[in-house]
Amino acid sequence: RVVHSIVLPPEPAPRRSYLWVVAALLVIALGTVSWKRGHAPHRPDRRAVTVVFFANLSQDQSLNWLSRGIPEMLTIDLQQAAGAEVISLDRQVETLLRREQQLATLADPAAALDVAREAGADYAVTGAVVRNGPSRLRLDVRMQDTAGGRTKKEFSLDVAHAGDIVELMDEATWQIESELLGSGKPRK
């Protein structure tokens, strides 16, 4: 009797090994895309601005609220400007948290510029509130390029008393907006 034995070809490798290769390639591709988004080159046409900090140099403690109030008001006003990207105050706070720093860090002009840059802004707006007589207030504003710290625009505005702060915000917004977007049209 002849015994026939059937020789079967070896079993193919499990398909799971191919799935691991595909999954690894997907992870690498997604990581690369994510990294490129976070490290995008500076676009010269980009106009991202953030309002960082205003110091109360008036010697009047009742005006301390302006240190955060002015940045909030200017941020809201600038968000209305077509063509400007406004980096929110929340993004600044997120940056501070990542750095494990306090909000008071923004009072240091060099640190404020670093936070603005890390938050994604091309320009940072800082300033101070100063007494200019018994009831008059002056707002000193500086707009800086976050890449090198170069001052792009500097101006001062005066009001008769703190109740007229809205007028200051309108004029300050127009000044920043005109520098940022290159429009010289007066606001109505």
PDB file of C-alpha atoms in Angstrom:
ATOM      1  CA  ARG A   1       0.000   0.000   0.000  1.00  0.00           C
ATOM      2  CA  VAL A   2       1.104   3.433  -0.774  1.00  0.00           C
ATOM      3  CA  VAL A   3       0.449   6.070   1.739  1.00  0.00           C
ATOM      4  CA  HIS A   4      -0.195   9.410   0.294  1.00  0.00           C
ATOM      5  CA  SER A   5       0.599  12.315   2.422  1.00  0.00           C
ATOM      6  CA  ILE A   6      -0.649  15.694   1.516  1.00  0.00           C
ATOM      7  CA  VAL A   7       1.846  18.439   1.980  1.00  0.00           C
ATOM      8  CA  LEU A   8       0.159  21.711   2.690  1.00  0.00           C
ATOM      9  CA  PRO A   9       1.927  24.991   2.045  1.00  0.00           C
ATOM     10  CA  PRO A  10       2.922  26.934   5.166  1.00  0.00           C
ATOM     11  CA  GLU A  11       0.257  29.158   6.617  1.00  0.00           C
ATOM     12  CA  PRO A  12       0.622  32.835   5.686  1.00  0.00           C
ATOM     13  CA  ALA A  13       1.746  35.204   8.423  1.00  0.00           C
ATOM     14  CA  PRO A  14      -1.136  36.608  10.414  1.00  0.00           C
ATOM     15  CA  ARG A  15      -2.557  39.812   8.963  1.00  0.00           C
ATOM     16  CA  ARG A  16      -2.200  41.484  12.338  1.00  0.00           C
ATOM     17  CA  SER A  17       1.448  42.317  11.718  1.00  0.00           C
ATOM     18  CA  TYR A  18       0.399  44.424   8.736  1.00  0.00           C
ATOM     19  CA  LEU A  19      -2.142  46.243  10.863  1.00  0.00           C
ATOM     20  CA  TRP A  20       0.585  47.225  13.333  1.00  0.00           C
ATOM     21  CA  VAL A  21       2.705  48.664  10.530  1.00  0.00           C
ATOM     22  CA  VAL A  22      -0.256  50.644   9.160  1.00  0.00           C
ATOM     23  CA  ALA A  23      -1.150  51.897  12.652  1.00  0.00           C
ATOM     24  CA  ALA A  24       2.453  52.972  13.301  1.00  0.00           C
ATOM     25  CA  LEU A  25       2.579  54.870  10.008  1.00  0.00           C
ATOM     26  CA  LEU A  26      -0.693  56.625  10.831  1.00  0.00           C
ATOM     27  CA  VAL A  27       0.616  57.687  14.233  1.00  0.00           C
ATOM     28  CA  ILE A  28       3.804  59.043  12.658  1.00  0.00           C
ATOM     29  CA  ALA A  29       1.817  60.921   9.975  1.00  0.00           C
ATOM     30  CA  LEU A  30      -0.562  62.455  12.532  1.00  0.00           C
ATOM     31  CA  GLY A  31       2.340  63.428  14.766  1.00  0.00           C
ATOM     32  CA  THR A  32       4.107  65.134  11.867  1.00  0.00           C
ATOM     33  CA  VAL A  33       0.988  67.090  10.876  1.00  0.00           C
ATOM     34  CA  SER A  34       0.412  68.138  14.469  1.00  0.00           C
ATOM     35  CA  TRP A  35       4.028  69.231  14.904  1.00  0.00           C
ATOM     36  CA  LYS A  36       3.962  71.262  11.690  1.00  0.00           C
ATOM     37  CA  ARG A  37       0.807  73.056  12.804  1.00  0.00           C
ATOM     38  CA  GLY A  38       2.432  74.030  16.095  1.00  0.00           C
ATOM     39  CA  HIS A  39       5.627  75.167  14.367  1.00  0.00           C
ATOM     40  CA  ALA A  40       4.147  76.925  11.363  1.00  0.00           C
ATOM     41  CA  PRO A  41       6.430  79.516   9.794  1.00  0.00           C
ATOM     42  CA  HIS A  42       5.659  83.164  10.454  1.00  0.00           C
ATOM     43  CA  ARG A  43       3.385  84.550   7.765  1.00  0.00           C
ATOM     44  CA  PRO A  44       4.176  88.190   6.977  1.00  0.00           C
ATOM     45  CA  ASP A  45       0.497  88.916   6.274  1.00  0.00           C
ATOM     46  CA  ARG A  46      -0.630  87.630   9.677  1.00  0.00           C
ATOM     47  CA  ARG A  47      -1.791  90.251  12.159  1.00  0.00           C
ATOM     48  CA  ALA A  48      -2.342  88.451  15.469  1.00  0.00           C
ATOM     49  CA  VAL A  49      -2.441  90.768  18.465  1.00  0.00           C
ATOM     50  CA  THR A  50      -3.022  90.324  22.169  1.00  0.00           C
ATOM     51  CA  VAL A  51      -3.541  92.894  24.899  1.00  0.00           C
ATOM     52  CA  VAL A  52      -1.382  91.770  27.785  1.00  0.00           C
ATOM     53  CA  PHE A  53      -1.224  94.043  30.804  1.00  0.00           C
ATOM     54  CA  PHE A  54      -1.816  97.624  31.928  1.00  0.00           C
ATOM     55  CA  ALA A  55      -0.150  98.827  35.122  1.00  0.00           C
ATOM     56  CA  ASN A  56      -1.942 101.157  37.508  1.00  0.00           C
ATOM     57  CA  LEU A  57       0.675 103.852  38.143  1.00  0.00           C
ATOM     58  CA  SER A  58      -1.905 106.390  39.340  1.00  0.00           C
ATOM     59  CA  GLN A  59      -1.242 105.860  43.069  1.00  0.00           C
ATOM     60  CA  ASP A  60      -5.021 105.367  43.374  1.00  0.00           C
ATOM     61  CA  GLN A  61      -5.931 101.867  44.605  1.00  0.00           C
ATOM     62  CA  SER A  62      -9.542 102.312  43.481  1.00  0.00           C
ATOM     63  CA  LEU A  63      -8.279 102.113  39.883  1.00  0.00           C
ATOM     64  CA  ASN A  64      -6.580  98.710  40.297  1.00  0.00           C
ATOM     65  CA  TRP A  65      -9.419  97.101  38.346  1.00  0.00           C
ATOM     66  CA  LEU A  66      -8.092  98.827  35.217  1.00  0.00           C
ATOM     67  CA  SER A  67      -5.037  96.528  35.165  1.00  0.00           C
ATOM     68  CA  ARG A  68      -7.248  93.706  33.881  1.00  0.00           C
ATOM     69  CA  GLY A  69     -10.259  95.779  32.812  1.00  0.00           C
ATOM     70  CA  ILE A  70      -8.427  97.680  30.083  1.00  0.00           C
ATOM     71  CA  PRO A  71      -7.007  94.525  28.440  1.00  0.00           C
ATOM     72  CA  GLU A  72     -10.462  92.925  28.506  1.00  0.00           C
ATOM     73  CA  MET A  73     -12.152  95.994  26.983  1.00  0.00           C
ATOM     74  CA  LEU A  74      -9.478  96.430  24.298  1.00  0.00           C
ATOM     75  CA  THR A  75      -9.578  92.722  23.445  1.00  0.00           C
ATOM     76  CA  ILE A  76     -13.349  92.845  22.960  1.00  0.00           C
ATOM     77  CA  ASP A  77     -13.094  96.005  20.834  1.00  0.00           C
ATOM     78  CA  LEU A  78     -10.258  94.629  18.686  1.00  0.00           C
ATOM     79  CA  GLN A  79     -12.196  91.421  18.028  1.00  0.00           C
ATOM     80  CA  GLN A  80     -14.599  93.588  15.989  1.00  0.00           C
ATOM     81  CA  ALA A  81     -11.816  94.591  13.545  1.00  0.00           C
ATOM     82  CA  ALA A  82     -11.994  92.702  10.255  1.00  0.00           C
ATOM     83  CA  GLY A  83      -8.594  91.302   9.296  1.00  0.00           C
ATOM     84  CA  ALA A  84      -7.166  91.126  12.800  1.00  0.00           C
ATOM     85  CA  GLU A  85      -6.673  87.929  14.740  1.00  0.00           C
ATOM     86  CA  VAL A  86      -7.027  88.639  18.446  1.00  0.00           C
ATOM     87  CA  ILE A  87      -5.394  86.246  20.896  1.00  0.00           C
ATOM     88  CA  SER A  88      -7.673  85.920  23.895  1.00  0.00           C
ATOM     89  CA  LEU A  89      -6.764  86.554  27.495  1.00  0.00           C
ATOM     90  CA  ASP A  90      -7.665  82.914  28.155  1.00  0.00           C
ATOM     91  CA  ARG A  91      -4.835  81.779  25.889  1.00  0.00           C
ATOM     92  CA  GLN A  92      -2.426  83.952  27.882  1.00  0.00           C
ATOM     93  CA  VAL A  93      -3.614  82.297  31.088  1.00  0.00           C
ATOM     94  CA  GLU A  94      -3.168  78.847  29.506  1.00  0.00           C
ATOM     95  CA  THR A  95       0.398  79.823  28.588  1.00  0.00           C
ATOM     96  CA  LEU A  96       1.078  80.969  32.150  1.00  0.00           C
ATOM     97  CA  LEU A  97      -0.300  77.702  33.529  1.00  0.00           C
ATOM     98  CA  ARG A  98       1.939  75.651  31.213  1.00  0.00           C
ATOM     99  CA  ARG A  99       4.886  77.707  32.476  1.00  0.00           C
ATOM    100  CA  GLU A 100       3.669  77.315  36.063  1.00  0.00           C
ATOM    101  CA  GLN A 101       3.667  81.099  36.509  1.00  0.00           C
ATOM    102  CA  GLN A 102       1.266  83.471  38.233  1.00  0.00           C
ATOM    103  CA  LEU A 103      -0.907  86.094  36.535  1.00  0.00           C
ATOM    104  CA  ALA A 104       1.256  88.783  38.160  1.00  0.00           C
ATOM    105  CA  THR A 105       4.063  87.679  35.818  1.00  0.00           C
ATOM    106  CA  LEU A 106       2.392  89.789  33.128  1.00  0.00           C
ATOM    107  CA  ALA A 107       3.379  92.926  35.065  1.00  0.00           C
ATOM    108  CA  ASP A 108       6.973  92.322  33.944  1.00  0.00           C
ATOM    109  CA  PRO A 109       7.216  93.729  30.375  1.00  0.00           C
ATOM    110  CA  ALA A 110       9.792  91.167  29.194  1.00  0.00           C
ATOM    111  CA  ALA A 111       7.785  88.252  30.607  1.00  0.00           C
ATOM    112  CA  ALA A 112       4.564  89.666  29.136  1.00  0.00           C
ATOM    113  CA  LEU A 113       6.186  89.783  25.689  1.00  0.00           C
ATOM    114  CA  ASP A 114       7.330  86.155  26.055  1.00  0.00           C
ATOM    115  CA  VAL A 115       3.855  85.050  27.108  1.00  0.00           C
ATOM    116  CA  ALA A 116       2.294  86.915  24.156  1.00  0.00           C
ATOM    117  CA  ARG A 117       4.733  85.269  21.726  1.00  0.00           C
ATOM    118  CA  GLU A 118       4.147  81.804  23.178  1.00  0.00           C
ATOM    119  CA  ALA A 119       0.376  82.378  23.061  1.00  0.00           C
ATOM    120  CA  GLY A 120       0.705  82.937  19.303  1.00  0.00           C
ATOM    121  CA  ALA A 121       0.573  86.724  19.000  1.00  0.00           C
ATOM    122  CA  ASP A 122       2.628  88.707  16.505  1.00  0.00           C
ATOM    123  CA  TYR A 123       2.054  91.918  18.476  1.00  0.00           C
ATOM    124  CA  ALA A 124       1.565  92.607  22.174  1.00  0.00           C
ATOM    125  CA  VAL A 125      -0.157  95.668  23.614  1.00  0.00           C
ATOM    126  CA  THR A 126       0.861  96.835  27.096  1.00  0.00           C
ATOM    127  CA  GLY A 127       0.544 100.101  28.932  1.00  0.00           C
ATOM    128  CA  ALA A 128      -0.088 102.084  32.066  1.00  0.00           C
ATOM    129  CA  VAL A 129      -2.743 104.255  33.673  1.00  0.00           C
ATOM    130  CA  VAL A 130      -1.300 107.457  35.154  1.00  0.00           C
ATOM    131  CA  ARG A 131      -2.844 110.382  37.068  1.00  0.00           C
ATOM    132  CA  ASN A 132      -2.520 113.561  35.059  1.00  0.00           C
ATOM    133  CA  GLY A 133      -3.774 116.109  37.552  1.00  0.00           C
ATOM    134  CA  PRO A 134      -6.306 115.794  40.380  1.00  0.00           C
ATOM    135  CA  SER A 135      -9.026 114.100  38.328  1.00  0.00           C
ATOM    136  CA  ARG A 136      -7.514 113.517  34.885  1.00  0.00           C
ATOM    137  CA  LEU A 137      -6.210 110.143  33.748  1.00  0.00           C
ATOM    138  CA  ARG A 138      -3.669 109.385  31.055  1.00  0.00           C
ATOM    139  CA  LEU A 139      -3.408 106.048  29.291  1.00  0.00           C
ATOM    140  CA  ASP A 140       0.069 105.234  27.937  1.00  0.00           C
ATOM    141  CA  VAL A 141      -0.052 102.468  25.310  1.00  0.00           C
ATOM    142  CA  ARG A 142       2.735 100.507  23.628  1.00  0.00           C
ATOM    143  CA  MET A 143       2.355  98.020  20.792  1.00  0.00           C
ATOM    144  CA  GLN A 144       5.391  95.754  20.309  1.00  0.00           C
ATOM    145  CA  ASP A 145       6.460  93.107  17.829  1.00  0.00           C
ATOM    146  CA  THR A 146       6.720  89.875  19.847  1.00  0.00           C
ATOM    147  CA  ALA A 147       9.484  88.440  17.653  1.00  0.00           C
ATOM    148  CA  GLY A 148      12.066  91.049  18.594  1.00  0.00           C
ATOM    149  CA  GLY A 149      10.391  93.389  21.074  1.00  0.00           C
ATOM    150  CA  ARG A 150      10.629  96.356  18.699  1.00  0.00           C
ATOM    151  CA  THR A 151       8.076  99.060  19.490  1.00  0.00           C
ATOM    152  CA  LYS A 152       5.659  99.379  16.593  1.00  0.00           C
ATOM    153  CA  LYS A 153       3.546 102.191  18.021  1.00  0.00           C
ATOM    154  CA  GLU A 154       3.428 104.232  21.205  1.00  0.00           C
ATOM    155  CA  PHE A 155       0.805 106.809  22.184  1.00  0.00           C
ATOM    156  CA  SER A 156      -0.881 108.504  25.139  1.00  0.00           C
ATOM    157  CA  LEU A 157      -4.527 109.437  25.636  1.00  0.00           C
ATOM    158  CA  ASP A 158      -6.140 111.694  28.265  1.00  0.00           C
ATOM    159  CA  VAL A 159      -9.605 111.850  29.828  1.00  0.00           C
ATOM    160  CA  ALA A 160     -11.136 114.170  32.391  1.00  0.00           C
ATOM    161  CA  HIS A 161     -12.007 111.373  34.874  1.00  0.00           C
ATOM    162  CA  ALA A 162     -12.226 107.585  35.202  1.00  0.00           C
ATOM    163  CA  GLY A 163     -15.888 107.629  34.133  1.00  0.00           C
ATOM    164  CA  ASP A 164     -14.764 108.468  30.592  1.00  0.00           C
ATOM    165  CA  ILE A 165     -12.728 105.265  30.238  1.00  0.00           C
ATOM    166  CA  VAL A 166     -14.977 104.045  27.393  1.00  0.00           C
ATOM    167  CA  GLU A 167     -13.862 107.039  25.284  1.00  0.00           C
ATOM    168  CA  LEU A 168     -10.255 106.048  25.938  1.00  0.00           C
ATOM    169  CA  MET A 169     -10.934 102.470  24.863  1.00  0.00           C
ATOM    170  CA  ASP A 170     -12.533 103.573  21.598  1.00  0.00           C
ATOM    171  CA  GLU A 171      -9.610 105.828  20.724  1.00  0.00           C
ATOM    172  CA  ALA A 172      -6.991 103.285  21.837  1.00  0.00           C
ATOM    173  CA  THR A 173      -8.693 100.582  19.761  1.00  0.00           C
ATOM    174  CA  TRP A 174      -8.682 102.837  16.701  1.00  0.00           C
ATOM    175  CA  GLN A 175      -4.969 103.643  17.192  1.00  0.00           C
ATOM    176  CA  ILE A 176      -4.016  99.958  17.537  1.00  0.00           C
ATOM    177  CA  GLU A 177      -6.282  98.889  14.691  1.00  0.00           C
ATOM    178  CA  SER A 178      -4.897 101.547  12.335  1.00  0.00           C
ATOM    179  CA  GLU A 179      -1.334 100.423  13.051  1.00  0.00           C
ATOM    180  CA  LEU A 180      -2.194  96.759  12.836  1.00  0.00           C
ATOM    181  CA  LEU A 181      -4.196  96.912   9.619  1.00  0.00           C
ATOM    182  CA  GLY A 182      -2.654 100.013   8.056  1.00  0.00           C
ATOM    183  CA  SER A 183      -5.920 101.900   7.861  1.00  0.00           C
ATOM    184  CA  GLY A 184      -5.782 105.583   8.611  1.00  0.00           C
ATOM    185  CA  LYS A 185      -9.531 106.198   8.501  1.00  0.00           C
ATOM    186  CA  PRO A 186     -10.844 107.970  11.605  1.00  0.00           C
ATOM    187  CA  ARG A 187     -13.468 106.142  13.642  1.00  0.00           C
ATOM    188  CA  LYS A 188     -16.986 107.496  13.795  1.00  0.00           C
TER     189      LYS A 188
END
